[in-house]
XYZ file of C-alpha atoms in Angstrom:
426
model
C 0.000 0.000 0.000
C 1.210 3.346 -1.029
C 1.981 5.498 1.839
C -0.983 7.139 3.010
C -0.932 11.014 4.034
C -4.019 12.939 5.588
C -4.078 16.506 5.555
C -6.351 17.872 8.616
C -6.695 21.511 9.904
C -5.424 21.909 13.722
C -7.833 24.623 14.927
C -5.928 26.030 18.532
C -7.641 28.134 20.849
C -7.200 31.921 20.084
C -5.890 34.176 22.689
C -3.895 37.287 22.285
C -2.107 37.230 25.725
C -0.982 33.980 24.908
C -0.170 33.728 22.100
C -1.915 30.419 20.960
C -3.121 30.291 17.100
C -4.253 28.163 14.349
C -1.734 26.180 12.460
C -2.569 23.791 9.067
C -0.229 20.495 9.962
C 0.583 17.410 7.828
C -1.245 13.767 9.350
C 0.790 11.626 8.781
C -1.065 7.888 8.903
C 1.396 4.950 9.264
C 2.421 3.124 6.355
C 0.954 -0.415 6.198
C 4.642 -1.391 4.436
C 6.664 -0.089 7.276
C 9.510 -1.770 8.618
C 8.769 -4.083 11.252
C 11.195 -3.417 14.143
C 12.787 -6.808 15.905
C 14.363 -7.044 19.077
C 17.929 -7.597 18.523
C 19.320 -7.839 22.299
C 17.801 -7.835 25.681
C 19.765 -6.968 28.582
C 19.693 -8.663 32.644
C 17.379 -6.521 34.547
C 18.346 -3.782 37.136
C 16.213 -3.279 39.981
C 15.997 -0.506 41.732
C 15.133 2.252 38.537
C 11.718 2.757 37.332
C 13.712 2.576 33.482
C 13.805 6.418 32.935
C 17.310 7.020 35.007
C 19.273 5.099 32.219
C 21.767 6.532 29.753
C 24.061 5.551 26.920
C 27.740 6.332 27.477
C 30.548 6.096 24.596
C 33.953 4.781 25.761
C 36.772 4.043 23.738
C 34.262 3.447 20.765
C 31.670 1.274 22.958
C 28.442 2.006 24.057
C 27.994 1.553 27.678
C 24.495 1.648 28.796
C 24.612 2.628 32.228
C 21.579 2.418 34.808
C 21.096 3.191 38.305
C 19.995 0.055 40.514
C 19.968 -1.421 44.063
C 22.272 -4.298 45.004
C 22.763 -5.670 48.398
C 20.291 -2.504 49.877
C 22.776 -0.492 48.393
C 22.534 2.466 45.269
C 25.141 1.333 42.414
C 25.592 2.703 38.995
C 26.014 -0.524 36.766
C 27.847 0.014 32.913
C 27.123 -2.856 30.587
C 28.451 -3.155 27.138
C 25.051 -2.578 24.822
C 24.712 -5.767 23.140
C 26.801 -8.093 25.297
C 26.866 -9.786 28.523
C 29.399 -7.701 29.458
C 29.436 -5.470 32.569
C 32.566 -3.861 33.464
C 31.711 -2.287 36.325
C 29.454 -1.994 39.021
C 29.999 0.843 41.671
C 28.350 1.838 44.744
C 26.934 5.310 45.175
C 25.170 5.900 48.585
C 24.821 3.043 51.176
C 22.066 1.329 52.466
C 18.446 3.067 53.617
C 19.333 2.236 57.301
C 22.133 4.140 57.285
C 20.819 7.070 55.113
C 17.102 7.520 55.810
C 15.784 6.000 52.807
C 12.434 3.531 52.596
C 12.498 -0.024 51.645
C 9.672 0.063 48.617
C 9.850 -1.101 44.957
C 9.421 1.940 43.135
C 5.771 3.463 41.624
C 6.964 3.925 38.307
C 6.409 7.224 38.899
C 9.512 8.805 36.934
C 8.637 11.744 34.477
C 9.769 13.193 31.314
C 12.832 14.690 32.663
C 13.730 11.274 34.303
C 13.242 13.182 37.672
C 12.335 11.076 40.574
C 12.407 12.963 43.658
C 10.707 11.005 46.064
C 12.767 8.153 45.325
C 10.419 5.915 43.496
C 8.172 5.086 46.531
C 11.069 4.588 49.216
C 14.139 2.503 47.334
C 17.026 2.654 49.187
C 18.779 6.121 49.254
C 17.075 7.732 46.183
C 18.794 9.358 43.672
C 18.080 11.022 40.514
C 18.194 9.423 36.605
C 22.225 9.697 35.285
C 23.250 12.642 32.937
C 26.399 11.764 30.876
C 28.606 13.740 29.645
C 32.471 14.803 28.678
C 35.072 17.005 31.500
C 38.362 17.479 30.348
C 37.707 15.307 27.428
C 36.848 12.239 29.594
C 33.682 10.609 30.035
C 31.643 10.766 33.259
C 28.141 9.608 34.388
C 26.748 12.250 37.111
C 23.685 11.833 39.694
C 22.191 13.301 42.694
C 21.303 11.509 45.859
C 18.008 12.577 47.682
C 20.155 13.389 50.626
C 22.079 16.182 49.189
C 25.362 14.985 47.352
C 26.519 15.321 43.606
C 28.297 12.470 42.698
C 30.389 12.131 39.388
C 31.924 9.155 37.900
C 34.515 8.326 35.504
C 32.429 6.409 32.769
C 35.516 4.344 31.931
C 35.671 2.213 34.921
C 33.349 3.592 37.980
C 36.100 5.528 39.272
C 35.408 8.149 41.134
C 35.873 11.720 39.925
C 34.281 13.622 42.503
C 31.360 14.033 45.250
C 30.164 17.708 46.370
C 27.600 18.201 49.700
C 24.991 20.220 47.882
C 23.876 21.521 50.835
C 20.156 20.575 50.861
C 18.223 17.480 49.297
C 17.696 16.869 46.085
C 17.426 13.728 43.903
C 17.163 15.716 40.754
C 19.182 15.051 37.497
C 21.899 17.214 36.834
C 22.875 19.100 33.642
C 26.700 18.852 31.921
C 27.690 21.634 30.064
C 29.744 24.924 28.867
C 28.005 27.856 30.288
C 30.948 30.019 29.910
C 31.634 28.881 26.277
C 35.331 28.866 27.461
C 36.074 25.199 25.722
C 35.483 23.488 29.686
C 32.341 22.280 30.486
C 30.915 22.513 34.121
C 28.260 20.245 36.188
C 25.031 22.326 37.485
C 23.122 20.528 40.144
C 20.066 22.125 42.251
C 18.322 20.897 45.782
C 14.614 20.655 46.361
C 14.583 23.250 48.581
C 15.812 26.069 46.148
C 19.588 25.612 46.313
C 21.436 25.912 43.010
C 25.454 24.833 42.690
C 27.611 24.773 39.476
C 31.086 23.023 40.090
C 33.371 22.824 37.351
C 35.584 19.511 36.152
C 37.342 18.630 39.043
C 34.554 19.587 41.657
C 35.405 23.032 42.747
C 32.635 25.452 42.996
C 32.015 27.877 40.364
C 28.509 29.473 41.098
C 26.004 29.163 44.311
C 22.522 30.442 44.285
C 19.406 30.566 46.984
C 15.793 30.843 44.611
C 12.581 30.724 46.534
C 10.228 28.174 46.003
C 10.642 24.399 45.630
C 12.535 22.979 42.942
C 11.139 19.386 41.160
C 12.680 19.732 37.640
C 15.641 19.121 36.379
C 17.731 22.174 35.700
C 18.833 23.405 31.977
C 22.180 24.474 30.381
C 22.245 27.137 27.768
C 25.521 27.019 25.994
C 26.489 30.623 24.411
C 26.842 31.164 21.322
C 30.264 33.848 20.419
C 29.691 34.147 17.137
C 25.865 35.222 17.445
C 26.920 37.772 20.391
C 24.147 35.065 23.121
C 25.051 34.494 26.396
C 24.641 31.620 28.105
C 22.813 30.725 31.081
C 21.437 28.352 33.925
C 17.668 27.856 33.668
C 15.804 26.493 37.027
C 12.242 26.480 37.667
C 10.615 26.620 41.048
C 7.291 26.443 42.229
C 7.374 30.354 43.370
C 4.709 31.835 41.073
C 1.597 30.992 39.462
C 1.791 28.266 38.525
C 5.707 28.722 38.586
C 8.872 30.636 38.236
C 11.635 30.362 35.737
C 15.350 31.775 36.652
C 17.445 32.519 33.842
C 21.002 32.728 36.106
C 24.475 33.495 34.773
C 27.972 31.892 35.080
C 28.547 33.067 38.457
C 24.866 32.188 40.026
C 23.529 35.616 39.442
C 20.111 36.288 38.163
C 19.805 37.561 34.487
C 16.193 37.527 34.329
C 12.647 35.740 36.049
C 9.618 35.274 34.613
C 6.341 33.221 35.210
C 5.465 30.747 32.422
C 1.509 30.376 31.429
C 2.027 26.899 31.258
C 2.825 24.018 35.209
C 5.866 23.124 33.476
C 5.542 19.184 33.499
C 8.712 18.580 31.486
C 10.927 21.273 29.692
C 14.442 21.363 27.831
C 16.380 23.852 25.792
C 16.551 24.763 21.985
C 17.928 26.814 19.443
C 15.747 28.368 17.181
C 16.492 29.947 14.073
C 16.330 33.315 15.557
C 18.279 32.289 19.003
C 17.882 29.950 22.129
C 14.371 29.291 23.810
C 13.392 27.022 26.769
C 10.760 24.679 25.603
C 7.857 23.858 28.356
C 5.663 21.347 28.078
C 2.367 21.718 30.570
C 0.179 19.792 32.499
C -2.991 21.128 30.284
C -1.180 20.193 27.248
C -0.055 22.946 25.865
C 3.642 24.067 25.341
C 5.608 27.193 25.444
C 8.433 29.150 24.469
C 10.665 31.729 26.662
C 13.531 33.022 25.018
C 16.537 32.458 26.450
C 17.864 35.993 25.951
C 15.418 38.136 28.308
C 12.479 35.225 29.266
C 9.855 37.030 27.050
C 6.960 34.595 25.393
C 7.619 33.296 22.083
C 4.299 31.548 21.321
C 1.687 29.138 23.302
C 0.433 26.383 21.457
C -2.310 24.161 22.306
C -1.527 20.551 21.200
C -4.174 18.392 23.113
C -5.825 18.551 26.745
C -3.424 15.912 28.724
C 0.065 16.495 29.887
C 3.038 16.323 27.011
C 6.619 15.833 27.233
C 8.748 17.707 25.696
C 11.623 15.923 24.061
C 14.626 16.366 21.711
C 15.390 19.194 19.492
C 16.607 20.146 15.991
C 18.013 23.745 15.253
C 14.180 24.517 13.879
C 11.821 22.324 15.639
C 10.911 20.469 18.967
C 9.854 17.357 19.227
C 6.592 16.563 21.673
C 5.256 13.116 22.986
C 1.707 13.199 23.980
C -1.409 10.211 24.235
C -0.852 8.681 21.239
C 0.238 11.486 19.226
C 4.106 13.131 18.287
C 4.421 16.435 16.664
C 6.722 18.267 15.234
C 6.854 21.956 16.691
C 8.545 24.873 14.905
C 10.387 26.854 17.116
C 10.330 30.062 15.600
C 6.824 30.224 15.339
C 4.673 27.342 16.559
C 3.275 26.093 13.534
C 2.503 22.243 14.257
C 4.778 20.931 11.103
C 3.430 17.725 11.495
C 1.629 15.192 13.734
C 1.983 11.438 13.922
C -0.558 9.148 15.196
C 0.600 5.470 16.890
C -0.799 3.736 19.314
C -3.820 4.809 19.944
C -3.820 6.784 23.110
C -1.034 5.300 25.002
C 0.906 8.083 26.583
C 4.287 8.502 24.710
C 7.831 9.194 26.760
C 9.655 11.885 25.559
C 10.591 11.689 21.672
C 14.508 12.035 21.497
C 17.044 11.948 18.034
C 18.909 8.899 16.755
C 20.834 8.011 13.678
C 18.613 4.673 13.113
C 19.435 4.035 9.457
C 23.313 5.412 9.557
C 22.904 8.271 7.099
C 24.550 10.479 9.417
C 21.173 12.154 10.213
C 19.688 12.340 13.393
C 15.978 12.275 13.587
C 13.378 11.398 16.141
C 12.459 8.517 17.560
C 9.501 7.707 20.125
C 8.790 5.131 22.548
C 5.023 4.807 24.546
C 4.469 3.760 27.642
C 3.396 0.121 26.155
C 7.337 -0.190 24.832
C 6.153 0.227 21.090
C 8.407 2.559 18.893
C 8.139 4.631 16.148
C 11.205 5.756 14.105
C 10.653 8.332 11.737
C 12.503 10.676 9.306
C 12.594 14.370 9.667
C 9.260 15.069 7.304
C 7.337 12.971 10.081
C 7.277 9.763 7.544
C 7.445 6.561 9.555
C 10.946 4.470 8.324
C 10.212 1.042 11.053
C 8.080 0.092 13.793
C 7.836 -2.338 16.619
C 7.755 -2.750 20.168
C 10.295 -4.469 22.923
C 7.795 -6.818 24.036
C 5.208 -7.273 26.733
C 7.195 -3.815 28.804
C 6.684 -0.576 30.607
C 8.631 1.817 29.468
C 8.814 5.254 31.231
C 11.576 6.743 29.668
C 12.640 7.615 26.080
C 14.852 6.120 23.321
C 18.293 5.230 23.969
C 20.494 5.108 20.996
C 23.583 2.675 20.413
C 24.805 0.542 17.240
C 24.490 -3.018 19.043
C 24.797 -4.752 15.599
C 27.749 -3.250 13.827
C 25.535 -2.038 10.801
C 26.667 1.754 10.917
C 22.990 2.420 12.332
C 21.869 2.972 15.663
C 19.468 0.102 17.399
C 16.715 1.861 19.838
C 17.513 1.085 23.611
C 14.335 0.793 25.226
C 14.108 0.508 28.747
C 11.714 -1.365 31.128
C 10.774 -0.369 34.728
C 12.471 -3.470 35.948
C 15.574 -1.872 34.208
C 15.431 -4.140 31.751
C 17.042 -3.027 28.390
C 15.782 -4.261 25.046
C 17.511 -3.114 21.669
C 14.814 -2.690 19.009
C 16.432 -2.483 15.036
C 15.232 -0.903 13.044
């Protein structure tokens, strides 16, 4: 069957101070001659993650897929070779909940977009935030938070190490790896629950402090700057000062460049550029999302894209990518115009959509995975190039990407809430 394309008319709520508009989309229907994605690899399970805390590490030209779990009562970071048996290492992180005032539950599968998990999944043992990797000095490193207040970063090579900072206050929230100075050396910001912001830089030392009001439940955001467009960088943070919140645009040394209060509960968020500069996508709890810029906080657009929460995933230079029930659109970031919208799976919610090389062209383009584990790789236009699932799985987070075959293509790493991790190829 030739491919089949709908063209429908999004009608979005009009509203002046606001911002939201109508916008004429592409549907695009899936193909019944799509590729039909098979499970290539499935990984031991790691208990103690809901799934969402995962990440894909490259070492010496190996993927490590690394994963927060529980052994022995105790938090470990695990790193095992994508595709193999093969686990390198295994490293504690924070000892057991005896010692450190954690519960002794399973976990509610209660991670979001972000991969936040502040309550610690229902009481595991010394809860700590999903894993943000990343490069200092060059060298890989896997970074968390524990709910009782301490950054911790690791040398993805072998476990190692690299440093642990007292944050002050809890937290439990992933951090963010990145150059906010645009000086060539990337730094590690980290914030508390209780409104406590620190930036360290490569070996640990402390580079920035800040004190916002408000409660803090969402990850925070580097913007990197960019020299030859004459934009600064920043720090974005949200906190629950405000109605229905506050975002804090801070600089390099903690101080506040602008605040402003989204229209939009920020349910999940990240950063962008644009083709007229950086924004801070937000994706809200009544399903709409919004733009700030990243220069001065000022609204870009609202757009309405259903009435349930979205998540707001990976980014182009021109357009976001949004997960919602059943549904993934294409967002342009200049102006909000819905590009296109994908259908699959009827109205199972869908994790955030992130980027992948899936057919090894070189070109990254999104990928999503629902909460059933079914996934949907697609090309830039919104056509649908394979789909499939990873079997009878939850799946809370989004795509992972690694080349488990040797094909030149990545395989989609999905991962269950048992911490199970099943490469899909596409």
């Amino acid at each position: 069957m030739d491919r089949r394309v709908l063209f429908a008319t999004l009608i979005l709520l009009a509203g002046g101070a606001t911002g939201v508009g109508v916008a004429l989309f592409a549907f695009v229907g899936v193909d019944d001659a799509t590729t039909e994605a098979a499970v290539v690899w499935e990984s031991e399970p790691a208990a103690g993650d809901d799934g969402s805390g995962a990440v894909i590490a490259t070492v010496d030209g190996d993927p490590l897929l690394l994963r927060p779990a529980v052994e022995n009562g105790s938090r470990v970071v695990t790193a095992t070779v994508a595709g193999t048996d093969e686990t390198p290492w295994t490293v504690p992180v924070a000892g057991p909940d005896a010692e450190r005032g954690g519960g002794d539950g399973t976990g509610d599968g209660g991670g979001d977009a972000d991969g936040n998990d502040s309550d610690g999944g229902g009481g595991d043992p010394v809860a700590v935030s999903g894993l943000t990797a990343g490069t200092l000095g060059g060298d890989p490193v896997v970074a968390l938070t524990t709910a009782s207040g301490e950054l911790v970063v690791l040398d993805a090579a072998d476990g190692t190490e690299r440093f642990v900072v007292d944050l002050g206050g809890p937290s439990g929230l992933r951090p963010a790896i990145g150059d906010l100075t645009g000086d060539g050396s990337r730094e590690v910001a980290a914030v508390t629950t209780d409104g406590g912001v620190r930036v360290v830089d490569g070996e640990g030392d402390s580079v920035a402090e800040a004190s916002l009001s408000g409660e803090i439940s969402r990850r925070p955001l580097i913007v990197e700057p960019d020299a030859d467009a004459d934009e600064r960088g920043g720090l974005a943070v949200a906190t629950t000062a405000g109605d229905p919140a506050t975002v804090h645009m801070l600089d390099a040394s903690g101080g506040t460049r602008w605040t402003t209060e989204p229209t939009v509960n920020p349910l999940s968020w990240n950063a962008a550029d644009s083709r007229d500069g950086p924004v801070l996508a937000l994706g809200g709890a009544n399903g709409n999302i919004e733009t700030l810029e990243a220069s001065d906080g000022s609204g870009r657009y609202e757009v309405k894209l259903q009435d349930r929460p979205i998540a707001v995933g990976d980014a182009d230079p021109g357009r976001v990518y949004v997960g919602g029930s059943g549904s993934v659109w294409a967002v342009d970031l200049l102006d909000g115009e819905v590009v296109w919208k994908q259908q699959y799976g009827a109205s199972t919610r869908i994790n955030e959509p992130r980027m992948g090389d899936v057919d090894g062209n070189g070109e990254r383009a999104p990928v999503a995975v629902n909460r059933a584990g079914g996934v949907l790789a697609m090309i830039q236009s919104g056509e649908v190039i394979a789909r499939g699932d990873a079997g009878d799985v939850v799946a809370y987070g989004g795509p992972l990407f690694a080349d488990v075959t040797g094909d030149g293509g990545d395989e989609v790493i999905v991962v269950a809430d048992d911490g199970t991790a099943i490469a899909v190829e596409t």
